[in-house]
GROMACS .gro file of C-alpha atoms in nm:
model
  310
    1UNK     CA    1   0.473  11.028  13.566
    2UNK     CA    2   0.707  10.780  13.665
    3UNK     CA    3   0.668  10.554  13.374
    4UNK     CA    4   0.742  10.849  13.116
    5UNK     CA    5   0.991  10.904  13.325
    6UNK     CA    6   1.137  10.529  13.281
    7UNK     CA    7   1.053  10.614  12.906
    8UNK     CA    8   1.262  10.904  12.917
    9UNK     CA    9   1.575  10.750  13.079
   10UNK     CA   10   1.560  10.445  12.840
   11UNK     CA   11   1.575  10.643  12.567
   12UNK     CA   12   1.854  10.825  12.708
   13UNK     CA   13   2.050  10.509  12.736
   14UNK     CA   14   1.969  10.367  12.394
   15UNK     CA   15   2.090  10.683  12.272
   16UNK     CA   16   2.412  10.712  12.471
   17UNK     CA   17   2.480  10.341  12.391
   18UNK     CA   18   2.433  10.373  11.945
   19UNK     CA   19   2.699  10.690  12.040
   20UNK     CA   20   2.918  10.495  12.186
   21UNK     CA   21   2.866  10.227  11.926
   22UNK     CA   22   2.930  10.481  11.627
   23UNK     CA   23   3.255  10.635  11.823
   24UNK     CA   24   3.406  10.319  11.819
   25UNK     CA   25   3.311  10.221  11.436
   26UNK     CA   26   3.498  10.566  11.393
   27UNK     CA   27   3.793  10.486  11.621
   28UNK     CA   28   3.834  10.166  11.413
   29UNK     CA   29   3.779  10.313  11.047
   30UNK     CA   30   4.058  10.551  11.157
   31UNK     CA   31   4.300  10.293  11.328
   32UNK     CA   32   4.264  10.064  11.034
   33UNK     CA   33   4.310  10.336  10.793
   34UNK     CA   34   4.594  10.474  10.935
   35UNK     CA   35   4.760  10.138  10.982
   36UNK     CA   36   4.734  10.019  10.596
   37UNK     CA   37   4.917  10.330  10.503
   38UNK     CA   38   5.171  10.237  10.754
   39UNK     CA   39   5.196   9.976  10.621
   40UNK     CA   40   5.233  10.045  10.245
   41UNK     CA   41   5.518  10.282  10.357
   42UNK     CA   42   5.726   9.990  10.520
   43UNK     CA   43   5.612   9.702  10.251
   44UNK     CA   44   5.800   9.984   9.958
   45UNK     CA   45   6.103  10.037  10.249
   46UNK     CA   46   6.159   9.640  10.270
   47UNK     CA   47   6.083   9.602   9.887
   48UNK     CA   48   6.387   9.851   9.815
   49UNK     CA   49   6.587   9.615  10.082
   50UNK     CA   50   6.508   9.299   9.864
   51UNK     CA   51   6.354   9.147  10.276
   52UNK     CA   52   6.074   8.984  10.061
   53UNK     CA   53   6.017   8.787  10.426
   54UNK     CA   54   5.932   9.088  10.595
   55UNK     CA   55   5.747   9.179  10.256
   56UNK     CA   56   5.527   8.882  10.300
   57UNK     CA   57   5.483   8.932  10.658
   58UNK     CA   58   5.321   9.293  10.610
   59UNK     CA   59   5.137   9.167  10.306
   60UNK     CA   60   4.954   8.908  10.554
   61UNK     CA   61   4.895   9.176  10.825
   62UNK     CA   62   4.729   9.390  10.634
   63UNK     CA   63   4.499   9.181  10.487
   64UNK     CA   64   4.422   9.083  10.827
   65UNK     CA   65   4.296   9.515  10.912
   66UNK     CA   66   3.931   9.539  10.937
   67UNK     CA   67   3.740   9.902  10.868
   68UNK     CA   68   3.992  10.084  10.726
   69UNK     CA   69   3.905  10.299  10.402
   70UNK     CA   70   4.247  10.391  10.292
   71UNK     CA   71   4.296  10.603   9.934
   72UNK     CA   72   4.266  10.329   9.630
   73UNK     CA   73   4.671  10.338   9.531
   74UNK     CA   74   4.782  10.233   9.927
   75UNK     CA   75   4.542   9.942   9.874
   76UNK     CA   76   4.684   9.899   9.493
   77UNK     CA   77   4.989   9.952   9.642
   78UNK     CA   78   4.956   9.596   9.914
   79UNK     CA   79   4.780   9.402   9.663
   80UNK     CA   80   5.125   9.420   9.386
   81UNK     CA   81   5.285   9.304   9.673
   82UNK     CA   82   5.067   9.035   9.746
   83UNK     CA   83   5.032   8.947   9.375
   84UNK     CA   84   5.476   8.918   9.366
   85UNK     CA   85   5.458   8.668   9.702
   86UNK     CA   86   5.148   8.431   9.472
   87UNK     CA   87   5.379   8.452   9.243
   88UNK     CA   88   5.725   8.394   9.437
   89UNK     CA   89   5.506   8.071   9.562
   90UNK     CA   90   5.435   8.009   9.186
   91UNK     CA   91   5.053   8.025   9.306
   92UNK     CA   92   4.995   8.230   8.946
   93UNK     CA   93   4.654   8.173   8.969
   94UNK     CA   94   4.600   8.353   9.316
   95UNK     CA   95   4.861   8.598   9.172
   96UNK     CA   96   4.658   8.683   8.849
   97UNK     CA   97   4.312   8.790   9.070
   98UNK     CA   98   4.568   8.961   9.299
   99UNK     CA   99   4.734   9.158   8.993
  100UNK     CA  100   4.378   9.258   8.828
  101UNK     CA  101   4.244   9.360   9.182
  102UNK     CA  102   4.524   9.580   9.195
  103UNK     CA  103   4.513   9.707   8.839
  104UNK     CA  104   4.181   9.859   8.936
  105UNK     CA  105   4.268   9.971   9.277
  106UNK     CA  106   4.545  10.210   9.042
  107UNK     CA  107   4.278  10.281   8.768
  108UNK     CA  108   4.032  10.427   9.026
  109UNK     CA  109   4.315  10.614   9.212
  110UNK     CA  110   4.410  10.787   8.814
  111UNK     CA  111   4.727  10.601   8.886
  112UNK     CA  112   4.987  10.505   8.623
  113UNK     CA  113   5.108  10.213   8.768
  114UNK     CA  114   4.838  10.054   8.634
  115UNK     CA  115   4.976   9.988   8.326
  116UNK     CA  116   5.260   9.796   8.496
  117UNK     CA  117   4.999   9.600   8.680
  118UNK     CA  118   4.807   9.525   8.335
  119UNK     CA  119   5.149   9.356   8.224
  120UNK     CA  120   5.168   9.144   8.565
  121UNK     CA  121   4.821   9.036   8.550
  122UNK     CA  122   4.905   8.941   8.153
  123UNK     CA  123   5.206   8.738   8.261
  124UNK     CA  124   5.056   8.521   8.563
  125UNK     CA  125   4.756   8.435   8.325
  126UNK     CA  126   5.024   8.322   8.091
  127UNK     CA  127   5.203   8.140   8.388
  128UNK     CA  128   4.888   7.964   8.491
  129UNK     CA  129   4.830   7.874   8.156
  130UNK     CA  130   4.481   8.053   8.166
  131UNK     CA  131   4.268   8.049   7.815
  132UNK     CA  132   4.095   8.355   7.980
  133UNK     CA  133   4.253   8.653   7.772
  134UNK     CA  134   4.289   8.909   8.054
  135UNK     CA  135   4.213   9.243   7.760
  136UNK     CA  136   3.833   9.084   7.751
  137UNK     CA  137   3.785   9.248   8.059
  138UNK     CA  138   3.582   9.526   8.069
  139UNK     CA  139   3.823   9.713   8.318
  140UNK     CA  140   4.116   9.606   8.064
  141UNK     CA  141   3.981   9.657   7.745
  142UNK     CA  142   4.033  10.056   7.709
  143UNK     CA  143   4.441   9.982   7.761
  144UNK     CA  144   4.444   9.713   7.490
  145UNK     CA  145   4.571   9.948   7.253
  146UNK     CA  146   4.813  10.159   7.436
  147UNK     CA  147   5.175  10.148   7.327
  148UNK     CA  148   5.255   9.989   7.626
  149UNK     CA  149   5.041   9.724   7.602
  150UNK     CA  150   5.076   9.635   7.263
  151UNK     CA  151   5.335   9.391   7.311
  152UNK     CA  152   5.175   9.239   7.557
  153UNK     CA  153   4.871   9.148   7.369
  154UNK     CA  154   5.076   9.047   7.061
  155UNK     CA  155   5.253   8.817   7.284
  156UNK     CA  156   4.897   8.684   7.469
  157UNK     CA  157   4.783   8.600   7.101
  158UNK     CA  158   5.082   8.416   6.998
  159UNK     CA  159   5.065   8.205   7.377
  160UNK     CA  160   4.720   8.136   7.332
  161UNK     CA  161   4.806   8.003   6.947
  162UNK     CA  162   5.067   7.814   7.031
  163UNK     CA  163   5.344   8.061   6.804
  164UNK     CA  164   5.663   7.980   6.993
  165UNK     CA  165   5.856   8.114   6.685
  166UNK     CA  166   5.636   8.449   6.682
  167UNK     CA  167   5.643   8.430   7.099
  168UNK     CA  168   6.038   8.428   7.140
  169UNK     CA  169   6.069   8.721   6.872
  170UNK     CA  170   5.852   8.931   7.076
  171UNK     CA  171   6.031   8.909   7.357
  172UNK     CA  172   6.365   8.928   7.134
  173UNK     CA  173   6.320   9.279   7.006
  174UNK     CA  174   6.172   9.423   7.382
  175UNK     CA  175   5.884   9.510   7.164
  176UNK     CA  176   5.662   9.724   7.437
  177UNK     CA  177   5.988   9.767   7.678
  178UNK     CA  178   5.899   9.463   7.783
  179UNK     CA  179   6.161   9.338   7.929
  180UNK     CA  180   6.231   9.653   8.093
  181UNK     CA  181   6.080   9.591   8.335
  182UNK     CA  182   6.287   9.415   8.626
  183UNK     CA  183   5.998   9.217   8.810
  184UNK     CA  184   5.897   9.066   8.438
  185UNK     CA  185   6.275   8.984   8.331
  186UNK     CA  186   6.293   8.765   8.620
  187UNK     CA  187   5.962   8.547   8.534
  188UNK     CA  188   6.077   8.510   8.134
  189UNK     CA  189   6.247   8.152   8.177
  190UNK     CA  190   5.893   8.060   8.301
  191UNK     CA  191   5.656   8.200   8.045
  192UNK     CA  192   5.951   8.033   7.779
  193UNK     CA  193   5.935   7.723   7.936
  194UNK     CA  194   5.529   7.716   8.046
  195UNK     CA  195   5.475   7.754   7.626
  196UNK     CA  196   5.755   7.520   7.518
  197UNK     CA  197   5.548   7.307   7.745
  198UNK     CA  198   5.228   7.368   7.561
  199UNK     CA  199   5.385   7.298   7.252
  200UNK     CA  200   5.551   7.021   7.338
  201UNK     CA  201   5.207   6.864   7.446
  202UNK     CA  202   5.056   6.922   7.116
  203UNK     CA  203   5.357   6.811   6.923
  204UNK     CA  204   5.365   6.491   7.094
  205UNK     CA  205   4.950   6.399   7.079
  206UNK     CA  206   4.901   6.234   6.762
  207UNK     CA  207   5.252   6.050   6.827
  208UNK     CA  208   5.357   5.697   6.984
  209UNK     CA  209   5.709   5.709   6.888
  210UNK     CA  210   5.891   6.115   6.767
  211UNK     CA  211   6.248   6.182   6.746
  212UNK     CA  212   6.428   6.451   6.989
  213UNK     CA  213   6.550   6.598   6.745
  214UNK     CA  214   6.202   6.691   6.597
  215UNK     CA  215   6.062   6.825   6.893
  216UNK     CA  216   6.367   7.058   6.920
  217UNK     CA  217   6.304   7.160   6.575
  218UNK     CA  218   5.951   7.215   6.661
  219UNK     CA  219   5.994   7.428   7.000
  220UNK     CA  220   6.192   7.671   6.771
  221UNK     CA  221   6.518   7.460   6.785
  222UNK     CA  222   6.608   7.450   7.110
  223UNK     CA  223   6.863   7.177   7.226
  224UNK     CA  224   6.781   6.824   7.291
  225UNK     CA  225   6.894   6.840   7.658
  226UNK     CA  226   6.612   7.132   7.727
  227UNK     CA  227   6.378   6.916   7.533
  228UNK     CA  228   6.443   6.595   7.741
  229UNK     CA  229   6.436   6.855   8.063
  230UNK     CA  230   6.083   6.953   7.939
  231UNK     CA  231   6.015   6.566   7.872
  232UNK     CA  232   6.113   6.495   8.202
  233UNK     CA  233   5.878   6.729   8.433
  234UNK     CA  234   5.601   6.647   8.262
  235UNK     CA  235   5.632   6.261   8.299
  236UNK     CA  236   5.725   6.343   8.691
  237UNK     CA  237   5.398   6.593   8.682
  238UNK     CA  238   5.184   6.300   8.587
  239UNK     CA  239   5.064   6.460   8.257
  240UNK     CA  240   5.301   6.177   8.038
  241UNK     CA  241   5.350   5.851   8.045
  242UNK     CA  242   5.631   5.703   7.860
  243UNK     CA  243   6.012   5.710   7.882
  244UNK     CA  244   6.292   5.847   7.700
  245UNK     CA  245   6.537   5.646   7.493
  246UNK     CA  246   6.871   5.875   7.486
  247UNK     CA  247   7.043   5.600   7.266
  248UNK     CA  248   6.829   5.632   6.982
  249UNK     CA  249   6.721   6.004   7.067
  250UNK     CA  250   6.357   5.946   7.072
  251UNK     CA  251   6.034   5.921   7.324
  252UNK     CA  252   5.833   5.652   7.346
  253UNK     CA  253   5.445   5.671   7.473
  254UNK     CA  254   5.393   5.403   7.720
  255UNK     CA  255   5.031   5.425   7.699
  256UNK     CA  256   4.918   5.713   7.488
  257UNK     CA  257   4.518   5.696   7.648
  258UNK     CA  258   4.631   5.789   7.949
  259UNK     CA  259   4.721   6.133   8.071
  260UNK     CA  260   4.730   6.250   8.396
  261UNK     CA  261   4.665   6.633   8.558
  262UNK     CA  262   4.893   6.783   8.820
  263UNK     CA  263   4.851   7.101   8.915
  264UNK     CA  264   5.230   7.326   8.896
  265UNK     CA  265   5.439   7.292   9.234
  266UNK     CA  266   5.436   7.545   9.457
  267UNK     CA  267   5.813   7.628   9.536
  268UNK     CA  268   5.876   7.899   9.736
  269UNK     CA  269   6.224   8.106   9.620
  270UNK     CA  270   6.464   8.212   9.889
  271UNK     CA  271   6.401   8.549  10.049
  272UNK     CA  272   6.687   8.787   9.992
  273UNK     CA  273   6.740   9.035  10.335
  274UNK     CA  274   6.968   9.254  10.426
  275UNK     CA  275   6.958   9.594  10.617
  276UNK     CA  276   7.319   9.657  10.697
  277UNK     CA  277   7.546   9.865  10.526
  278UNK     CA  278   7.792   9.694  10.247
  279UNK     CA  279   8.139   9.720  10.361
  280UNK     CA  280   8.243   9.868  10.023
  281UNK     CA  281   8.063  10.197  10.061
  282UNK     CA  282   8.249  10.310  10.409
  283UNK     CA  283   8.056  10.431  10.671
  284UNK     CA  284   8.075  10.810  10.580
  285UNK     CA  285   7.955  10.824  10.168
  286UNK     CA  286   7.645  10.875  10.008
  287UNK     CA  287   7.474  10.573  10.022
  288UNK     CA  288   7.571  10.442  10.343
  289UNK     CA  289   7.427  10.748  10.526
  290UNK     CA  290   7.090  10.654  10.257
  291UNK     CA  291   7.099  10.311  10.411
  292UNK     CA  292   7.149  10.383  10.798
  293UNK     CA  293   6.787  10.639  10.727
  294UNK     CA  294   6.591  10.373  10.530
  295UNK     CA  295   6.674  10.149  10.833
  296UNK     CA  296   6.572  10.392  11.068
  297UNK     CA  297   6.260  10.480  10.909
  298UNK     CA  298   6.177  10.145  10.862
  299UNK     CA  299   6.255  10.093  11.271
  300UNK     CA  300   6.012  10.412  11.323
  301UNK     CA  301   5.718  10.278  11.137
  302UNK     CA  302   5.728   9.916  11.288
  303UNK     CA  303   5.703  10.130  11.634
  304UNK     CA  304   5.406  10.325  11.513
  305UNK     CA  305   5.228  10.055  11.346
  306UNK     CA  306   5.261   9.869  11.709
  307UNK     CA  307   5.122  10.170  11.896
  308UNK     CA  308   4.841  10.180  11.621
  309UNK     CA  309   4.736   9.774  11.708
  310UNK     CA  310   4.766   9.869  12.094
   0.00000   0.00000   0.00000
């Protein structure tokens, strides 16, 4: 009849159209999949180059892909990245969920890299000045005891206690390989400074009136002009008031009630690019020939990832 007939042809339709709608959730899932692996490729090609703006800029694309189901260490993979540009922008917080996101992106994909991510995630919490012990974790926990780690937790313990003496020998004797490891090296003035800073703090609390000389002694006898440089950012952070009297070599509370709470600046570091070929190596050796591919490459992927988007 011609209403089973109308029946018929709807049903037809509705059928056609949830076809259509599931070959498109497919085209999508295997766009987006296909362009986060892209680009993971180019964000490793421009982190070799030191172009930590082109770094960011793929960072921010891809966290801009929708459906794609990419394996667990190209999505590890983007989120170190994105963890390095928090912490470029000294955003440690942001860079400490970043680091632990990608810690278990690497754990799921049987990674080892994980364990380098473990150490990142430790040093941003230490950075943001976090009382959260990353190892209680229950992702964390297992590697608390591995070699590697070891270090690391001693030197999370003596942060969290306040041990600048035990803190600095740590680092001192590379207990762990920690400073080994290039991307850490370059953060250690911070974590040295962020606990002088917390020591500093409770050295000065039940104090109107303390010699320079004293605090230098305390922060594991450093010299007075790092001591009045700590002094200094904290009274311009808001979290001291008082002043500094360089003739006698002492600080002075102004009003000892009042502290203040700043947040740490964000302060972006210069980006550091360059694809061309150093003049030194000639245009015929070894690495200059490794250069002119990595640029290539790089040149071929930025065209496929733009035929991908199309």
């Amino acid at each position: 009849s011609p209403s089973e007939m109308g029946i018929g042809e709807e049903r037809g339709e509705n059928s056609s159209s949830s076809e259509d709608v599931d070959q498109k959730s497919q085209q999508q899932r295997f766009a987006g999949t296909h362009l986060l692996e892209i680009y993971a490729l180019q964000i490793q090609l421009y982190s070799r180059q030191k172009d930590n703006k082109k770094v960011r800029e793929l960072y921010n694309r891809a966290m801009r892909v929708e459906g794609g189901i990419p394996h667990p260490r190209t999505i590890a993979l983007i989120q170190e990245v994105g963890g390095k540009c928090h912490m470029a922008n000294q955003d440690f917080e942001a860079a400490g969920k970043t680091f632990f996101q990608a810690f278990k992106s690497y754990d799921e994909a049987g990674d080892p890299s994980r364990l380098k991510c473990l150490k990142y995630l430790v040093m941003a919490s230490m950075l943001h000045a976090s009382s959260i012990n990353p190892f209680d974790s229950q992702e964390a926990r297992p590697y608390k005891d591995d070699p590697e780690i070891v270090a690391m937790t001693n030197l999370v313990q003596a942060f969290h206690s306040n041990e600048i003496r035990k803190f600095e020998a740590i680092l001192k004797r590379n207990e762990g390989k920690i400073m080994d490891d290039e991307f850490v090296r370059e953060h250690v003035a911070e974590l040295l400074r962020t606990i002088r800073t917390q020591v500093l703090q409770s050295v000065l609390a039940p104090y109107t009136r303390i010699s320079l000389g004293y605090i230098a002694r305390e922060l594991n006898d450093i010299a007075t002009d790092d001591v009045e440089s700590l002094l200094v950012a904290l009274i311009l952070d808001g979290k001291l008031d008082g002043r500094i009297d360089q003739v006698n070599g002492v600080f002075l509370k102004s009003n000892p009630s009042e502290v203040g709470g700043v947040g740490p600046i964000s302060n972006e570091k210069g980006d550091k690019s360059s694809t061309n070929v150093p003049t030194s190596w000639g245009s015929n050796t070894l690495e200059a020939r490794n250069c002119l591919a990595t640029n290539e490459l790089a040149i071929a992927l930025e065209h496929l990832s733009a035929a991908i988007v199309l």
